[in-house]
Coordinates of C-alpha atoms in Angstrom, one line a residue:
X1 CA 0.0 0.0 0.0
X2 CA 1.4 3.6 -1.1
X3 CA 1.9 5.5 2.2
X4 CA 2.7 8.7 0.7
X5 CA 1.6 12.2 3.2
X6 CA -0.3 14.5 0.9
X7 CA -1.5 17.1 2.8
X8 CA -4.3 19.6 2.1
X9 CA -2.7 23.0 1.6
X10 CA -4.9 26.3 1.6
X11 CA -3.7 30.1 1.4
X12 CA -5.7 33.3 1.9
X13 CA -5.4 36.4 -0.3
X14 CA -6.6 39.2 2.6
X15 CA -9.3 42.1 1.2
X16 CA -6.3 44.7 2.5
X17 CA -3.1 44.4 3.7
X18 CA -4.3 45.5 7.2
X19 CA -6.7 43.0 7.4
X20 CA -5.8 40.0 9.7
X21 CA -6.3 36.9 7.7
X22 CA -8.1 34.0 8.8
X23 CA -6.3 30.8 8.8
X24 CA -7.9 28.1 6.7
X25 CA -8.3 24.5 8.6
X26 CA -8.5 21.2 7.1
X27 CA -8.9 17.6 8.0
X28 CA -8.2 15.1 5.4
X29 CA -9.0 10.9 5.1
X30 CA -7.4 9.2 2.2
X31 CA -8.9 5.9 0.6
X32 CA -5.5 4.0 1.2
X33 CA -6.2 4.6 5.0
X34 CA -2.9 6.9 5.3
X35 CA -4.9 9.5 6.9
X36 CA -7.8 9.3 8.8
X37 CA -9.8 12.2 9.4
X38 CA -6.4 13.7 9.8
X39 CA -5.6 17.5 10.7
X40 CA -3.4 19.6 8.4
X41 CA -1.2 22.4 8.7
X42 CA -3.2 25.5 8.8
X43 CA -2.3 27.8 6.1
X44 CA -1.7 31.3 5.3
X45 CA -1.9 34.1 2.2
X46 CA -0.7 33.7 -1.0
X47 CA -0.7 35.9 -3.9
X48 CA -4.0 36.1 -6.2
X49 CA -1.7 35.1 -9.1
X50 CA -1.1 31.4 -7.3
X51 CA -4.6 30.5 -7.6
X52 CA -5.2 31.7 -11.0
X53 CA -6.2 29.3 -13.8
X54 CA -7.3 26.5 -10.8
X55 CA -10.6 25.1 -10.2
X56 CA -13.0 27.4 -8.3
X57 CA -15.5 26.0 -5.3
X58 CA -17.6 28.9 -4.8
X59 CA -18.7 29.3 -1.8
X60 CA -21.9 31.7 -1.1
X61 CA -23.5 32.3 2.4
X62 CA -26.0 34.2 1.1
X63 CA -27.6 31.0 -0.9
X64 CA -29.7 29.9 2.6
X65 CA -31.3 26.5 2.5
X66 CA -32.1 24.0 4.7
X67 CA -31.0 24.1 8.6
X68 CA -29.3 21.1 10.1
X69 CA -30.6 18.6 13.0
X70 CA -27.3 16.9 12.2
X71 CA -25.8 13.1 12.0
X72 CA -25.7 9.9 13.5
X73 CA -26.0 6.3 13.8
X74 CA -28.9 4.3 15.5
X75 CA -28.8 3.0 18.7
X76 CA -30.6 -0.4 18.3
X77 CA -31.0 -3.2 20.5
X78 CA -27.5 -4.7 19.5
X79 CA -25.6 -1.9 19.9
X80 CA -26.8 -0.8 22.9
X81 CA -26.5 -4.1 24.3
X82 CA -23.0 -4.2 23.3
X83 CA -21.9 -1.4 25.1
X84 CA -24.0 -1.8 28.3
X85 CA -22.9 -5.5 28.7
X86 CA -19.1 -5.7 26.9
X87 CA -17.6 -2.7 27.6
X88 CA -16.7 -1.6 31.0
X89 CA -17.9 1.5 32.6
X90 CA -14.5 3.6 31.3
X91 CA -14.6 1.9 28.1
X92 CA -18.3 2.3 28.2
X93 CA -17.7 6.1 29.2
X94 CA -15.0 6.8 26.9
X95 CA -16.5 5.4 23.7
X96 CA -20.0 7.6 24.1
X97 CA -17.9 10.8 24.6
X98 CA -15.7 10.3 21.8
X99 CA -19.4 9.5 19.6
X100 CA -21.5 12.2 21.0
X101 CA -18.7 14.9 22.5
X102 CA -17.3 17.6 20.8
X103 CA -14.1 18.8 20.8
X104 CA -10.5 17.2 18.6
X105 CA -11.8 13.7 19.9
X106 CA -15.6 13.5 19.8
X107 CA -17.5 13.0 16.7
X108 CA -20.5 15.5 18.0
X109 CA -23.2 12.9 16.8
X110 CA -26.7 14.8 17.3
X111 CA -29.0 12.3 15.9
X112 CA -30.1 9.1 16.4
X113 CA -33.0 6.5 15.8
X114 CA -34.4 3.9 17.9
X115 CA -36.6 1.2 17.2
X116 CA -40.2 0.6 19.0
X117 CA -40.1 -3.0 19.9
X118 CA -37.8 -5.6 17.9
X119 CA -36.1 -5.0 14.5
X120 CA -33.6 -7.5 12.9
X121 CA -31.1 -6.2 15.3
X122 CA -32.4 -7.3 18.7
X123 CA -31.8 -10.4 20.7
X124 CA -35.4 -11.7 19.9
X125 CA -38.5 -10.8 18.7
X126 CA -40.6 -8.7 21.0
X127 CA -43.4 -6.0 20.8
X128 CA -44.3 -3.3 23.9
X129 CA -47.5 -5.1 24.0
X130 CA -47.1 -8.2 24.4
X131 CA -50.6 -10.0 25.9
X132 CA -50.4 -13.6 27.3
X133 CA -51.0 -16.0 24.3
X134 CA -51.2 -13.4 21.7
X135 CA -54.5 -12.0 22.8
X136 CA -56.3 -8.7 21.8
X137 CA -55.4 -6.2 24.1
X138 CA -57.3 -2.6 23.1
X139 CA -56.8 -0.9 26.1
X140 CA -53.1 -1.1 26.1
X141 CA -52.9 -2.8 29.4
X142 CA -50.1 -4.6 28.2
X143 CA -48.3 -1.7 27.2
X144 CA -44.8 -2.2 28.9
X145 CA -41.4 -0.3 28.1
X146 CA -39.4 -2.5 29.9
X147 CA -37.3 -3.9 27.0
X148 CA -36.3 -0.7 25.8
X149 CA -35.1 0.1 29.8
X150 CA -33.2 -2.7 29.9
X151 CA -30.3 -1.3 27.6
X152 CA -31.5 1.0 24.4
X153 CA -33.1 3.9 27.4
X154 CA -30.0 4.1 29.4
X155 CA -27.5 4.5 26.6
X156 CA -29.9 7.3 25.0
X157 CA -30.1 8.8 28.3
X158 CA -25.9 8.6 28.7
X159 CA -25.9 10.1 25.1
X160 CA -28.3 13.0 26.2
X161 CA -25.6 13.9 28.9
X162 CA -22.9 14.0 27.1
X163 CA -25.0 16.1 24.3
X164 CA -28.4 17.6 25.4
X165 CA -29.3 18.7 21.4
X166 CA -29.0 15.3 20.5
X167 CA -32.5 14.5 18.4
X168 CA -34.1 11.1 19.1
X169 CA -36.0 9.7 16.5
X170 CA -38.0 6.1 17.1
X171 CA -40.0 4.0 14.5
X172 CA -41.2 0.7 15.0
X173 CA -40.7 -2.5 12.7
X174 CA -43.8 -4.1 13.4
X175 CA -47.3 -3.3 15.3
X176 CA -47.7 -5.7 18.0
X177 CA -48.8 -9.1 16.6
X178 CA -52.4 -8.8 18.0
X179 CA -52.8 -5.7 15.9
X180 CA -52.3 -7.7 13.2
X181 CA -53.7 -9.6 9.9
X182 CA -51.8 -13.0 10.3
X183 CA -51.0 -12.4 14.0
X184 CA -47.4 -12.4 13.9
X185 CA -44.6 -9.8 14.0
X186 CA -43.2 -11.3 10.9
X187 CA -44.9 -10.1 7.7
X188 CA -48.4 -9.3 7.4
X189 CA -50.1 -5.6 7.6
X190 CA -52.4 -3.7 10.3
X191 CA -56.4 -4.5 10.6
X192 CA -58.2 -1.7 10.0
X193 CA -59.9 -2.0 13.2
X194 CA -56.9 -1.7 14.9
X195 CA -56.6 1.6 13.5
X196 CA -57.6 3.7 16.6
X197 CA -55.7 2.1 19.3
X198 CA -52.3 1.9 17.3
X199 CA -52.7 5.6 17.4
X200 CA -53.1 5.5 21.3
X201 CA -50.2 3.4 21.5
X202 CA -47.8 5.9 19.6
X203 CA -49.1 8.4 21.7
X204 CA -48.6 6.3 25.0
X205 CA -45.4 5.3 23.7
X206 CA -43.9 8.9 23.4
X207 CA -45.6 10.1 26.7
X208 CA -44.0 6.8 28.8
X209 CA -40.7 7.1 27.0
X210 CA -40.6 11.2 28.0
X211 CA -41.2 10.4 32.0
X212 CA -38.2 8.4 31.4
X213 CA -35.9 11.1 30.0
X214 CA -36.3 9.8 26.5
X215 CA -37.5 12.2 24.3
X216 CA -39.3 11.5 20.7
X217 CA -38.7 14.3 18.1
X218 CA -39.3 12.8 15.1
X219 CA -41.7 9.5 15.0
X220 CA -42.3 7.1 11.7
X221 CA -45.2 5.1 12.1
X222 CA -43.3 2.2 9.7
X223 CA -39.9 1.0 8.9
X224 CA -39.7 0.4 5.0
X225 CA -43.9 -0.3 4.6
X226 CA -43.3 -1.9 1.3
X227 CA -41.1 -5.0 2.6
X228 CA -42.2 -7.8 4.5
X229 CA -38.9 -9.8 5.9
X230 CA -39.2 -13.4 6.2
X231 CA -36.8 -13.5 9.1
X232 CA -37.9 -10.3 11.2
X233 CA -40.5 -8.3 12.2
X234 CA -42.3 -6.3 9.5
X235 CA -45.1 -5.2 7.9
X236 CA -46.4 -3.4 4.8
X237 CA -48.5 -0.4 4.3
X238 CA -49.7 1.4 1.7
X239 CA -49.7 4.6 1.2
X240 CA -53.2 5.6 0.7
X241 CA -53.6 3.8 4.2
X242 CA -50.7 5.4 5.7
X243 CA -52.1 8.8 4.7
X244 CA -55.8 7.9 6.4
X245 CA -54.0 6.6 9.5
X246 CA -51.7 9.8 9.8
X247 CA -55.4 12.4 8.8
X248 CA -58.2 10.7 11.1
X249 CA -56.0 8.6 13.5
X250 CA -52.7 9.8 14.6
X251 CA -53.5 13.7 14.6
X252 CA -56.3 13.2 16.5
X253 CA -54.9 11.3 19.1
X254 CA -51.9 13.5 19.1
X255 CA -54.4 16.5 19.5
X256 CA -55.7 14.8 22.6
X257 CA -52.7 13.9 24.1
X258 CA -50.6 17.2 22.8
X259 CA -48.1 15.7 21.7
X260 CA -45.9 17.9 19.4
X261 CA -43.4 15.1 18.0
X262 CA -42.5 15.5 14.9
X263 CA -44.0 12.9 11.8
X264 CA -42.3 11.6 9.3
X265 CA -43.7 9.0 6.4
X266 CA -42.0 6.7 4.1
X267 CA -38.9 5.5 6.1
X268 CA -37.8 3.7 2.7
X269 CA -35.9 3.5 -0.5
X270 CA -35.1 6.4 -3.1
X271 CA -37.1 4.0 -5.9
X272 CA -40.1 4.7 -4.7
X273 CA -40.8 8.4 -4.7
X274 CA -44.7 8.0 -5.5
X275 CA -45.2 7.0 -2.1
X276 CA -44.3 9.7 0.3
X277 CA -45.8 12.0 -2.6
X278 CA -49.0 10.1 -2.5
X279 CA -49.4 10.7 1.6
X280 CA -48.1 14.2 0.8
X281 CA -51.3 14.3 -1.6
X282 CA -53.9 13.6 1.0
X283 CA -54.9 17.3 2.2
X284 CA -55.3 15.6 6.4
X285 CA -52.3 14.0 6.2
X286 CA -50.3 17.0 4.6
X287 CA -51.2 19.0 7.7
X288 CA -50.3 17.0 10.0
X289 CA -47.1 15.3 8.9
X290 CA -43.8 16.9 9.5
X291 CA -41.8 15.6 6.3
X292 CA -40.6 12.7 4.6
X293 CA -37.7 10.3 5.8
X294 CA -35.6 8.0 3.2
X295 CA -33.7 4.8 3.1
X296 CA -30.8 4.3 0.8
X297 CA -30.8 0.2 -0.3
X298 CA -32.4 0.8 -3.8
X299 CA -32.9 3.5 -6.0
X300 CA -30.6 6.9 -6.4
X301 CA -30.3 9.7 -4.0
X302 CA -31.3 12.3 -7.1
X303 CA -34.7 11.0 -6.3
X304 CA -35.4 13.6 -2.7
X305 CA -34.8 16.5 -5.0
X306 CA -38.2 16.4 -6.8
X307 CA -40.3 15.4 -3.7
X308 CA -38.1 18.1 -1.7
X309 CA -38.9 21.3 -4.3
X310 CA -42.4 20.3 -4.4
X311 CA -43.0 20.4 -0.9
X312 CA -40.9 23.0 0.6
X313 CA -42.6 23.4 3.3
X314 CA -41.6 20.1 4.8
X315 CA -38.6 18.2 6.3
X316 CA -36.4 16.2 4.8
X317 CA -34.3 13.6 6.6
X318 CA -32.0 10.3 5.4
X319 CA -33.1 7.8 8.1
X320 CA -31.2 4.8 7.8
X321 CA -28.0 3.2 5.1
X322 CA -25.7 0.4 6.2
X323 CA -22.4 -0.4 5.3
X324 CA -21.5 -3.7 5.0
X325 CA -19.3 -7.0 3.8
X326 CA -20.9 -7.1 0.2
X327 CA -19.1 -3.3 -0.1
X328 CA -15.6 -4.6 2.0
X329 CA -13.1 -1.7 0.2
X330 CA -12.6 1.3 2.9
X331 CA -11.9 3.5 -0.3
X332 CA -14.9 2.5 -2.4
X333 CA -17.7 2.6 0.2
X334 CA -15.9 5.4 2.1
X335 CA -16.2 7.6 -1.0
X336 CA -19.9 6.4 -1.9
X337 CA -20.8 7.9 1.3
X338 CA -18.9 10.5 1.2
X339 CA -20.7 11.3 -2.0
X340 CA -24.1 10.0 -1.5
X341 CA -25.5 10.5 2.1
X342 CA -22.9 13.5 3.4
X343 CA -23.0 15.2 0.5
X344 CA -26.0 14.5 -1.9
X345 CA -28.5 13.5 0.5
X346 CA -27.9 17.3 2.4
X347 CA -28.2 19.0 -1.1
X348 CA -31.6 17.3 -1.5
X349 CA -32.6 18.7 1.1
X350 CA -31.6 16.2 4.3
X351 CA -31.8 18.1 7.8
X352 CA -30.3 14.7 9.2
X353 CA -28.7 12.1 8.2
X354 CA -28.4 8.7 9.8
X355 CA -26.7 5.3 9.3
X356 CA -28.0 1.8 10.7
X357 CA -26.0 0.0 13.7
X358 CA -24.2 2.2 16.1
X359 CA -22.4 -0.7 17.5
X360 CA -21.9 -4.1 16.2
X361 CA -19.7 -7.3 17.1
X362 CA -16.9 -9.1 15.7
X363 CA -19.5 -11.0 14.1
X364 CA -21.5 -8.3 13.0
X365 CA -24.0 -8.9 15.5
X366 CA -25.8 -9.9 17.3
X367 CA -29.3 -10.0 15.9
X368 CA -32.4 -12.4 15.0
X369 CA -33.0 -12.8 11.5
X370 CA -32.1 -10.3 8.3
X371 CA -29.0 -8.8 8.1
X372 CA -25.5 -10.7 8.6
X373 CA -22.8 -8.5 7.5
X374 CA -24.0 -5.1 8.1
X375 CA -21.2 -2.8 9.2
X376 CA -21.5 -0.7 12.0
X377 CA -19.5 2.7 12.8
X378 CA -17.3 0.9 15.6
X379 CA -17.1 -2.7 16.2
X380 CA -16.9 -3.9 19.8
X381 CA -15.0 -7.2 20.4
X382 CA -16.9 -9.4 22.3
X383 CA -14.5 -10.5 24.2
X384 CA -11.9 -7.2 25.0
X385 CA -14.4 -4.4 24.2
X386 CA -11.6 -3.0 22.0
X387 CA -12.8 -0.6 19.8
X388 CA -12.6 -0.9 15.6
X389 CA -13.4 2.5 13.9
X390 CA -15.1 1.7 10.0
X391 CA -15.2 3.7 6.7
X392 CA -18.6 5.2 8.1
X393 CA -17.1 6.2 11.1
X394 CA -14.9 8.5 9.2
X395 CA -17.0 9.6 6.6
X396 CA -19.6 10.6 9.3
X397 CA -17.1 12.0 11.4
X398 CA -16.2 15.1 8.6
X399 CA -19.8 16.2 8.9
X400 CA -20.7 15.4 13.0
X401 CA -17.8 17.3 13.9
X402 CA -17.6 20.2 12.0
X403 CA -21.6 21.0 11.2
X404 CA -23.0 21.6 14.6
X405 CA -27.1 21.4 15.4
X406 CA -28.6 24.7 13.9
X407 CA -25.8 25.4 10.8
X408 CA -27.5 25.9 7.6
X409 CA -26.6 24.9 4.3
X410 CA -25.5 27.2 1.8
X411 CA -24.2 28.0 -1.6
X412 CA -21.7 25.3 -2.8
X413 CA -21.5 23.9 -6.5
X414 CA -22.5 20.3 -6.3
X415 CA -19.8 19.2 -9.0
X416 CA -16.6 21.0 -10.1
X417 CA -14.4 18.2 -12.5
X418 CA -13.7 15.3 -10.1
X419 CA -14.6 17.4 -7.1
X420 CA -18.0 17.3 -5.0
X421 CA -18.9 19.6 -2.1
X422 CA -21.4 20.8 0.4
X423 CA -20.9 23.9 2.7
X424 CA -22.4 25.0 5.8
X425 CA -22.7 27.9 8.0
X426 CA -22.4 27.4 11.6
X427 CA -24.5 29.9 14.4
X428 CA -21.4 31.2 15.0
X429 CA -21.0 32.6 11.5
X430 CA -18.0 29.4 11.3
X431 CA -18.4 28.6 7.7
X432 CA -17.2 24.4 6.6
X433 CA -17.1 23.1 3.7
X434 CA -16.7 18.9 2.6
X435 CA -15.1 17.9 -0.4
X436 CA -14.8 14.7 -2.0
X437 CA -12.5 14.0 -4.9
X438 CA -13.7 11.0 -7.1
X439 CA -10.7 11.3 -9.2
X440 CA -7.8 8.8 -9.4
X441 CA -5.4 11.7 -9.5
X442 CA -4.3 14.9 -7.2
X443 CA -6.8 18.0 -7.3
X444 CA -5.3 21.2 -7.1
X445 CA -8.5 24.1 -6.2
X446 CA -9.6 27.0 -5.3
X447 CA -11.8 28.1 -2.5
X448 CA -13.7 31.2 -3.0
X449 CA -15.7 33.0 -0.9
X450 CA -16.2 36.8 -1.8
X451 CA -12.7 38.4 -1.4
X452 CA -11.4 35.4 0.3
X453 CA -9.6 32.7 -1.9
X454 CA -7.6 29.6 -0.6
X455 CA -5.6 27.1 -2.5
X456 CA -6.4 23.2 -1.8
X457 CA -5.2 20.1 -2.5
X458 CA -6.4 16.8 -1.8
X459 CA -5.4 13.7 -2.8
X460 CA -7.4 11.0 -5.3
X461 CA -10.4 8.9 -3.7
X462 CA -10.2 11.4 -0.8
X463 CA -12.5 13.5 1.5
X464 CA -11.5 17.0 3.3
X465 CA -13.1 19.0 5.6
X466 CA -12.3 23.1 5.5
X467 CA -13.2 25.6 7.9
X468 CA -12.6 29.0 8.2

């Protein structure tokens, strides 16, 4: 493997001599692994004359779109399992600072998703409404959070004080089985009857969950509802049903309750952009649904833009992608994510953006049913707790820690040659900006904003992060 150091250099020709000049920061990771999220030497002014005939990334604050909730990873049964029960309380400690901190060692995540009830990645299958032989239970007397107490709860909870903007998220992967046509958590769809009290249980779920410091702010009422697993809990829903549950079901029991979580519909692929669009179409539903959430296992990211212009009024998010052994290469998936969910998911419109498993095994587990090689951001050995950073750790980690909770996207071109970017402005008026080069060679380039110009370079197949 080539080991050569090629570090991101950046310059700053100053409006007037008399004006200080800001130093430009950088941090680089290279698809040979050389550098990882690595820090460069800040830079100072060159002349106008150095930059001249280089490609420009133009970079225009003034060009507002969306504002950022921010990134993360989910914390499912299996990861949170991991790190309650195989790491040790300083391991244990250490690990969620250096995810959800700030500062030169913590990633800043300040989003994450949970499930409600059992998804592929829990030790077994289980709803929070279990009754005793699988009978009806409509008045919720069932209703139990103690699963989610047992590990998911307190690691949210640890995560909340180590960042209080962190944003929860929590969908479920199945209604309990009673709700059910074929009275299983593994495939089938909800009875219409069951209708009214799955909306008292969403709302019961989100009140109970709250009085145990574990806040909802964004809610899907489905993960993926046009799949049916063979292996896990599921179920599908269409969308003309989704929209009539969302109008005469959920917002009235929300109403009741007032609940003011956030509601987001779809929770699926890019192929399928009909679907959201059809809910979006249904006049009760519209009001009362916050935006549309999106899965990245089929289709292309290009597909949020249309569904994002036509409805600009709601929120966009990119709710779940996993890594994993079918896509082994650190430099190949590290730049498809780079390039897809950092970058092209924000520019159609994502406020958030989230991967899959926070925390996974040697084994990439454990779980019951569905996925076996799905790559987490950190594995946890089993057996040490030692910690193994991925590709999406560092391809996550030159948004989380740069674009705090707040920033707001602005002007950026999407492409320049082999060069991709987004930018940001943080509250503090920070600006950062995330390149990607897809190229196989060297790109010498220019950063321009206004009066201010810095020369960059980063290496082929590699991402940067610049701040100034």
């Amino acid at each position: 493997m080539i080991r050569s150091v090629l570090f991101a250099t950046a310059a700053l020709v100053a409006a007037a001599p008399a004006v200080a000049a800001p130093k430009l920061q950088s941090w680089v990771t290279t698809g040979d692994k050389s550098q990882l999220l690595a820090a460069q030497t800040p830079s100072g002014a060159v002349a106008a004359s150095a930059v001249a005939g280089l490609p420009v990334i133009a970079v225009d604050a003034k060009e507002r779109h969306q504002t950022m909730v921010g990134f993360g990873g989910a914390i499912t049964d299996a990861s949170a399992w991991l790190i309650q029960n195989k790491l040790n309380p300083a391991q244990r400690d250490r690990l969620l600072k250096e995810l959800y901190g700030r500062g030169e060692s913590g990633l800043g995540f300040s989003f994450t998703r949970i499930t409600i009830g059992a998804s592929d990645f829990s030790l077994d299958h289980y709803s929070l409404d279990d009754a005793p032989g699988g009978a009806g239970d409509p008045k919720l007397e069932h209703f139990s959070l103690k699963r989610p107490q047992e590990f998911v709860f307190p690691t949210v909870r640890a995560a909340l004080k180590i960042n209080p903007e962190l944003k929860v998220m929590a969908s479920p992967w199945s209604a309990p089985a009673w709700m059910k046509t074929n009275g299983s958590l593994v495939q089938g769809q909800l009875k219409a009857e069951a209708y009214p009290v799955y909306a008292d249980f969403f709302a019961r779920y989100i009140q109970e969950a709250k009085k145990v410091g574990v806040p909802t702010d964004y809610l899907s009422i489905q993960n993926e509802p046009d799949f049916e697993p063979d292996s896990y809990p599921g179920m599908r829903w269409n969308a003309k049903d989704r929209a009539k549950f969302f109008g005469e079901n959920l917002a009235p029991a929300f109403k009741r309750a007032k609940i003011t979580t956030k509601v987001l519909d779809w929770d699926h692929n890019w192929d399928q952009p009909q679907q959201p669009t059809t809910v979006l179409a249904d006049p009760k539903a519209r009001a009362f649904m916050a935006g549309v959430a999106w899965h990245c296992y089929a289709g292309d990211v290009s597909a949020q833009q249309p569904v994002t212009d036509a409805n600009p009024d709601k929120e966009v998010f990119l709710t779940e992608c996993s890594g994993g052994e079918w896509a082994p290469k650190f430099d190949d998936s590290f730049a498809w994510m780079v390039e897809n969910l950092i970058i092209g998911s924000v520019r159609g419109g994502s406020r958030g953006v989230l991967m899959w498993n926070l925390a996974l095994d040697e084994q990439f587990g454990p779980h019951a049913g569905g996925c076996k090689d799905c790559r987490p951001f950190v594995t946890i050995d089993s057996q040490t707790g030692a910690i193994t950073r991925t590709q999406e750790y560092y391809a996550f980690g030159h948004a989380s820690r740069f674009v705090k909770p707040g920033a707001t996207r602005i002007g950026s071109p999407a492409k320049v040659g082999d060069l991709r970017s987004v930018a940001f402005q943080n509250k503090d008026g920070g600006r950062v900006l995330i390149v990607l080069n897809v190229g196989t060679k060297p790109a010498d380039f220019v950063i321009a904003e206004g009066k201010q110009t810095f020369k960059a370079t980063l290496p082929a197949r590699a991402a940067g992060t610049f701040t100034w």
